[in-house]
């Protein structure tokens, strides 16, 4: 029982939730600590975090702008490449047509030259044939005259 009384007395005097002069002093210490931490620690850390956040935002903005520009350049280069390919294909087709026309012209020229040569050769052959016939006719006449004269000389 004595122990119970001592326990009750001790609890009344120095209890956990005593509202005496130490409570406002603890509150004042807490506020001073908050103020000092805010000045010494939180403001510089907040400033560093804000500057880093701003740097990251600026970097992302710059990166997206560069990416957009790169995409535009890629599209432009692809269009230019497609146009160059079309022009190259058209140039190839045009060159093939020109080559075919040149070949056709040269073939026609060769054919006409061959025809002229054949015509000239046939004309020359005809002329040679006529000359050969005339020569043979004259030789035949000479030979026939000689035969007649020999036959007539033998008969006479």
XYZ file of N, CA and C in Angstrom:
468
model
N 0.798 -1.177 0.000
C 0.000 0.000 0.000
C 0.846 1.248 0.000
N 1.862 1.161 0.734
C 2.751 2.323 0.773
C 3.325 2.506 -0.642
N 3.563 1.396 -1.228
C 4.114 1.476 -2.592
C 3.104 2.094 -3.538
N 1.880 1.829 -3.361
C 0.856 2.379 -4.213
C 0.746 3.867 -4.021
N 0.885 4.334 -2.809
C 0.815 5.757 -2.518
C 2.006 6.472 -3.120
N 3.133 5.877 -2.960
C 4.330 6.492 -3.537
C 4.190 6.539 -5.068
N 3.589 5.519 -5.588
C 3.421 5.476 -7.033
C 2.470 6.567 -7.498
N 1.382 6.790 -6.752
C 0.418 7.820 -7.116
C 1.014 9.205 -6.926
N 1.793 9.395 -5.899
C 2.432 10.685 -5.652
C 3.448 10.986 -6.729
N 4.184 10.015 -7.080
C 5.229 10.202 -8.095
C 4.591 10.495 -9.452
N 3.467 9.910 -9.688
C 2.811 10.114 -10.972
C 2.220 11.498 -11.035
N 1.744 12.033 -9.999
C 1.151 13.347 -10.017
C 2.198 14.431 -10.172
N 3.331 14.212 -9.632
C 4.334 15.265 -9.650
C 5.089 15.313 -10.979
N 5.578 14.265 -11.543
C 6.413 14.312 -12.749
C 5.826 13.479 -13.859
N 4.579 13.640 -14.184
C 3.908 12.815 -15.177
C 4.372 13.117 -16.611
N 3.948 12.283 -17.473
C 4.359 12.377 -18.873
C 3.742 13.605 -19.531
N 2.541 13.949 -19.226
C 1.861 15.068 -19.850
C 1.669 16.215 -18.871
N 2.708 16.628 -18.200
C 2.621 17.783 -17.300
C 2.659 19.042 -18.132
N 1.734 19.940 -17.879
C 1.700 21.213 -18.579
C 2.274 22.287 -17.674
N 3.580 22.305 -17.569
C 4.210 23.322 -16.744
C 5.079 24.182 -17.665
N 6.098 24.827 -17.185
C 6.910 25.776 -17.928
C 7.772 25.091 -18.976
N 7.974 23.815 -18.942
C 8.833 23.136 -19.920
C 8.154 22.971 -21.272
N 6.822 22.932 -21.303
C 6.121 22.757 -22.580
C 6.337 23.939 -23.494
N 6.135 25.201 -23.055
C 6.403 26.312 -23.966
C 7.880 26.384 -24.355
N 8.784 26.020 -23.455
C 10.210 26.035 -23.754
C 10.524 25.003 -24.842
N 9.940 23.831 -24.774
C 10.123 22.800 -25.800
C 9.565 23.262 -27.142
N 8.403 23.936 -27.110
C 7.812 24.446 -28.351
C 8.717 25.496 -28.957
N 9.283 26.401 -28.136
C 10.200 27.434 -28.613
C 11.458 26.792 -29.195
N 11.997 25.764 -28.565
C 13.174 25.068 -29.074
C 12.856 24.404 -30.435
N 11.678 23.853 -30.534
C 11.280 23.214 -31.791
C 11.186 24.236 -32.914
N 10.601 25.403 -32.629
C 10.473 26.446 -33.652
C 11.834 26.991 -34.060
N 12.730 27.202 -33.080
C 14.077 27.689 -33.396
C 14.811 26.658 -34.252
N 14.686 25.384 -33.919
C 15.307 24.321 -34.700
C 14.756 24.321 -36.125
N 13.448 24.460 -36.285
C 12.826 24.513 -37.621
C 13.364 25.693 -38.410
N 13.458 26.865 -37.786
C 13.947 28.068 -38.443
C 15.394 27.880 -38.897
N 16.254 27.369 -38.004
C 17.666 27.164 -38.335
C 17.822 26.107 -39.437
N 17.086 25.031 -39.335
C 17.162 24.003 -40.383
C 16.692 24.559 -41.727
N 15.676 25.391 -41.689
C 15.162 25.994 -42.915
C 16.230 26.872 -43.561
N 16.897 27.697 -42.755
C 17.918 28.604 -43.285
C 19.165 27.836 -43.717
N 19.656 26.953 -42.875
C 20.930 26.288 -43.109
C 20.806 25.137 -44.115
N 19.783 24.340 -44.030
C 19.729 23.110 -44.801
C 18.685 23.136 -45.914
N 17.439 23.423 -45.608
C 16.347 23.251 -46.566
C 16.409 24.222 -47.728
N 16.712 25.514 -47.482
C 16.761 26.482 -48.584
C 17.867 26.147 -49.582
N 19.109 25.873 -49.161
C 20.130 25.510 -50.160
C 19.803 24.214 -50.903
N 19.301 23.222 -50.192
C 18.949 21.965 -50.846
C 17.798 22.194 -51.816
N 16.811 22.977 -51.429
C 15.676 23.292 -52.291
C 16.148 24.057 -53.519
N 17.087 25.003 -53.304
C 17.614 25.785 -54.423
C 18.356 24.863 -55.403
N 19.150 23.965 -54.880
C 19.885 23.022 -55.741
C 18.918 22.113 -56.491
N 17.910 21.623 -55.806
C 16.924 20.750 -56.455
C 16.140 21.496 -57.524
N 15.780 22.775 -57.225
C 15.063 23.577 -58.218
C 15.926 23.849 -59.443
N 17.210 24.192 -59.203
C 18.088 24.457 -60.350
C 18.305 23.187 -61.172
N 18.422 22.053 -60.499
C 18.586 20.780 -61.211
C 17.328 20.445 -61.999
N 16.176 20.680 -61.415
C 14.904 20.436 -62.100
C 14.786 21.332 -63.338
N 15.164 22.597 -63.182
C 15.118 23.527 -64.312
C 16.099 23.086 -65.403
N 17.292 22.651 -64.996
C 18.285 22.168 -65.958
C 17.753 20.951 -66.722
N 17.121 20.050 -66.003
C 16.559 18.851 -66.638
C 15.453 19.231 -67.611
N 14.571 20.163 -67.180
C 13.493 20.609 -68.072
C 14.056 21.254 -69.334
N 15.075 22.129 -69.152
C 15.685 22.781 -70.309
C 16.361 21.754 -71.218
N 17.018 20.792 -70.610
C 17.675 19.743 -71.406
C 16.647 18.934 -72.183
N 15.551 18.598 -71.537
C 14.497 17.843 -72.223
C 13.883 18.654 -73.350
N 13.666 19.945 -73.110
C 13.099 20.804 -74.143
C 14.057 20.896 -75.330
N 15.333 21.107 -75.014
C 16.333 21.193 -76.080
C 16.434 19.874 -76.830
N 16.431 18.778 -76.090
C 16.521 17.461 -76.727
C 15.316 17.200 -77.614
N 14.128 17.571 -77.164
C 12.942 17.338 -78.000
C 12.980 18.235 -79.230
N 13.488 19.466 -79.081
C 13.609 20.346 -80.246
C 14.608 19.779 -81.249
N 15.729 19.291 -80.743
C 16.739 18.693 -81.628
C 16.183 17.434 -82.287
N 15.435 16.645 -81.535
C 14.839 15.432 -82.085
C 13.835 15.773 -83.179
N 13.012 16.793 -82.939
C 12.058 17.216 -83.962
C 12.783 17.688 -85.213
N 13.851 18.475 -85.008
C 14.619 18.952 -86.158
C 15.252 17.783 -86.897
N 15.770 16.811 -86.153
C 16.368 15.625 -86.780
C 15.316 14.843 -87.567
N 14.118 14.713 -87.011
C 13.042 14.024 -87.727
C 12.694 14.759 -89.016
N 12.634 16.082 -88.944
C 12.349 16.872 -90.144
C 13.451 16.697 -91.181
N 14.700 16.707 -90.728
C 15.812 16.520 -91.656
C 15.778 15.124 -92.283
N 15.424 14.122 -91.477
C 15.318 12.767 -92.008
C 14.229 12.709 -93.079
N 13.095 13.309 -92.802
C 12.014 13.329 -93.797
C 12.453 14.060 -95.058
N 13.114 15.196 -94.877
C 13.582 15.968 -96.027
C 14.588 15.159 -96.846
N 15.528 14.512 -96.154
C 16.529 13.719 -96.874
C 15.891 12.521 -97.566
N 14.903 11.925 -96.931
C 14.212 10.796 -97.564
C 13.479 11.251 -98.819
N 12.844 12.435 -98.740
C 12.162 12.970 -99.921
C 13.165 13.284 -101.027
N 14.293 13.895 -100.650
C 15.308 14.210 -101.649
C 15.881 12.936 -102.255
N 16.074 11.918 -101.418
C 16.580 10.645 -101.914
C 15.582 9.992 -102.874
N 14.311 10.034 -102.524
C 13.280 9.472 -103.396
C 13.247 10.233 -104.721
N 13.353 11.554 -104.650
C 13.368 12.368 -105.872
C 14.593 12.044 -106.720
N 15.734 11.891 -106.069
C 16.956 11.545 -106.804
C 16.829 10.175 -107.457
N 16.208 9.234 -106.747
C 16.004 7.905 -107.335
C 15.085 7.981 -108.541
N 14.002 8.774 -108.403
C 13.091 8.924 -109.542
C 13.809 9.542 -110.732
N 14.614 10.579 -110.452
C 15.348 11.222 -111.538
C 16.335 10.250 -112.163
N 16.997 9.449 -111.333
C 17.942 8.473 -111.860
C 17.226 7.434 -112.728
N 16.068 6.962 -112.269
C 15.302 5.990 -113.052
C 14.860 6.603 -114.384
N 14.414 7.857 -114.324
C 13.991 8.539 -115.547
C 15.180 8.721 -116.486
N 16.318 9.067 -115.938
C 17.523 9.227 -116.753
C 17.930 7.896 -117.376
N 17.823 6.815 -116.606
C 18.142 5.490 -117.142
C 17.183 5.139 -118.270
N 15.886 5.371 -118.051
C 14.900 5.074 -119.103
C 15.178 5.903 -120.352
N 15.465 7.181 -120.138
C 15.743 8.077 -121.273
C 16.984 7.614 -122.020
N 18.022 7.235 -121.283
C 19.252 6.753 -121.913
C 19.001 5.462 -122.692
N 18.187 4.587 -122.131
C 17.868 3.338 -122.831
C 17.115 3.625 -124.124
N 16.142 4.557 -124.042
C 15.393 4.919 -125.260
C 16.326 5.509 -126.313
N 17.219 6.405 -125.859
C 18.153 7.021 -126.799
C 19.076 5.969 -127.399
N 19.539 5.039 -126.571
C 20.416 3.978 -127.074
C 19.672 3.107 -128.078
N 18.414 2.795 -127.806
C 17.626 2.000 -128.740
C 17.427 2.753 -130.052
N 17.164 4.042 -129.958
C 16.995 4.838 -131.175
C 18.295 4.887 -131.970
N 19.415 5.057 -131.257
C 20.710 5.083 -131.941
C 20.981 3.741 -132.616
N 20.674 2.660 -131.905
C 20.868 1.329 -132.481
C 19.970 1.154 -133.698
N 18.710 1.581 -133.589
C 17.799 1.463 -134.725
C 18.311 2.265 -135.912
N 18.783 3.484 -135.668
C 19.292 4.324 -136.751
C 20.509 3.669 -137.383
N 21.413 3.173 -136.534
C 22.618 2.535 -137.075
C 22.278 1.257 -137.834
N 21.302 0.501 -137.340
C 20.879 -0.714 -138.049
C 20.275 -0.334 -139.397
N 19.447 0.699 -139.418
C 18.843 1.137 -140.688
C 19.916 1.620 -141.646
N 20.888 2.372 -141.102
C 21.974 2.837 -141.957
C 22.774 1.657 -142.501
N 23.044 0.687 -141.618
C 23.784 -0.496 -142.057
C 22.992 -1.268 -143.104
N 21.677 -1.384 -142.898
C 20.846 -2.086 -143.873
C 20.831 -1.341 -145.206
N 20.687 -0.007 -145.116
C 20.660 0.748 -146.374
C 22.018 0.679 -147.062
N 23.095 0.720 -146.290
C 24.439 0.591 -146.871
C 24.603 -0.788 -147.495
N 24.139 -1.825 -146.781
C 24.216 -3.184 -147.314
C 23.388 -3.309 -148.588
N 22.209 -2.718 -148.580
C 21.363 -2.766 -149.774
C 22.029 -2.042 -150.936
N 22.649 -0.896 -150.644
C 23.353 -0.162 -151.704
C 24.502 -0.997 -152.251
N 25.263 -1.614 -151.308
C 26.377 -2.446 -151.756
C 25.883 -3.627 -152.583
N 24.802 -4.250 -152.145
C 24.232 -5.382 -152.890
C 23.757 -4.918 -154.264
N 23.095 -3.762 -154.282
C 22.589 -3.219 -155.550
C 23.751 -2.891 -156.487
N 24.796 -2.251 -155.935
C 25.970 -1.912 -156.752
C 26.654 -3.188 -157.233
N 26.776 -4.165 -156.323
C 27.414 -5.424 -156.726
C 26.602 -6.121 -157.809
N 25.283 -6.125 -157.633
C 24.451 -6.775 -158.658
C 24.540 -6.016 -159.976
N 24.604 -4.696 -159.921
C 24.753 -3.910 -161.159
C 26.096 -4.216 -161.818
N 27.149 -4.280 -160.966
C 28.459 -4.602 -161.518
C 28.467 -6.003 -162.115
N 27.806 -6.940 -161.420
C 27.723 -8.300 -161.962
C 26.974 -8.325 -163.288
N 25.906 -7.560 -163.348
C 25.130 -7.486 -164.595
C 26.007 -6.899 -165.712
N 26.743 -5.838 -165.370
C 27.622 -5.210 -166.369
C 28.703 -6.189 -166.802
N 29.302 -6.875 -165.795
C 30.337 -7.861 -166.121
C 29.759 -9.006 -166.966
N 28.542 -9.396 -166.614
C 27.881 -10.468 -167.369
C 27.671 -10.034 -168.814
N 27.164 -8.821 -168.986
C 26.933 -8.314 -170.346
C 28.247 -8.218 -171.115
N 29.301 -7.739 -170.391
C 30.607 -7.651 -171.053
C 31.112 -9.051 -171.417
N 30.926 -9.996 -170.464
C 31.365 -11.362 -170.745
C 30.594 -11.936 -171.915
N 29.308 -11.680 -171.972
C 28.475 -12.176 -173.079
C 28.945 -11.549 -174.388
N 29.203 -10.254 -174.396
C 29.676 -9.577 -175.613
C 31.028 -10.147 -176.047
N 31.899 -10.363 -175.016
C 33.213 -10.916 -175.340
C 33.052 -12.321 -175.903
N 32.203 -13.111 -175.262
C 31.970 -14.475 -175.750
C 31.337 -14.458 -177.137
N 30.414 -13.546 -177.364
C 29.765 -13.460 -178.682
C 30.797 -13.114 -179.756
N 31.663 -12.164 -179.364
C 32.687 -11.795 -180.370
C 33.652 -12.952 -180.601
N 34.023 -13.662 -179.556
C 34.924 -14.802 -179.692
C 34.225 -15.942 -180.449
N 32.923 -16.103 -180.133
C 32.155 -17.132 -180.861
C 32.125 -16.784 -182.359
N 31.945 -15.538 -182.678
C 31.911 -15.121 -184.091
C 33.267 -15.362 -184.744
N 34.306 -15.032 -183.963
C 35.644 -15.230 -184.515
C 35.898 -16.722 -184.718
N 35.554 -17.511 -183.693
C 35.762 -18.949 -183.797
C 34.890 -19.563 -184.899
N 33.679 -19.110 -184.959
C 32.805 -19.652 -186.015
C 33.313 -19.246 -187.403
N 33.874 -18.054 -187.525
C 34.454 -17.631 -188.811
C 35.678 -18.482 -189.125
N 36.460 -18.757 -188.110
C 37.651 -19.578 -188.313
C 37.242 -21.005 -188.694
N 36.219 -21.527 -188.026
C 35.742 -22.882 -188.353
C 35.208 -22.897 -189.779
N 34.456 -21.884 -190.147
C 33.905 -21.821 -191.512
C 35.046 -21.764 -192.534
N 35.995 -20.950 -192.178
C 37.084 -20.817 -193.156
C 37.879 -22.126 -193.240
N 38.109 -22.817 -192.171
C 38.815 -24.079 -192.200
C 37.980 -25.133 -192.917
N 36.729 -25.150 -192.652
C 35.859 -26.115 -193.343
C 35.775 -25.805 -194.855
N 35.721 -24.606 -195.117
C 35.648 -24.211 -196.533
C 37.008 -24.487 -197.200
N 38.051 -24.291 -196.504
C 39.376 -24.557 -197.064
C 39.564 -26.084 -197.247
N 39.057 -26.870 -196.415
C 39.182 -28.302 -196.552
C 38.268 -28.789 -197.689
N 37.202 -28.206 -197.871
C 36.286 -28.592 -198.939
C 36.768 -28.050 -200.290
N 37.380 -27.103 -200.277
C 37.849 -26.531 -201.539
C 39.103 -27.140 -201.944
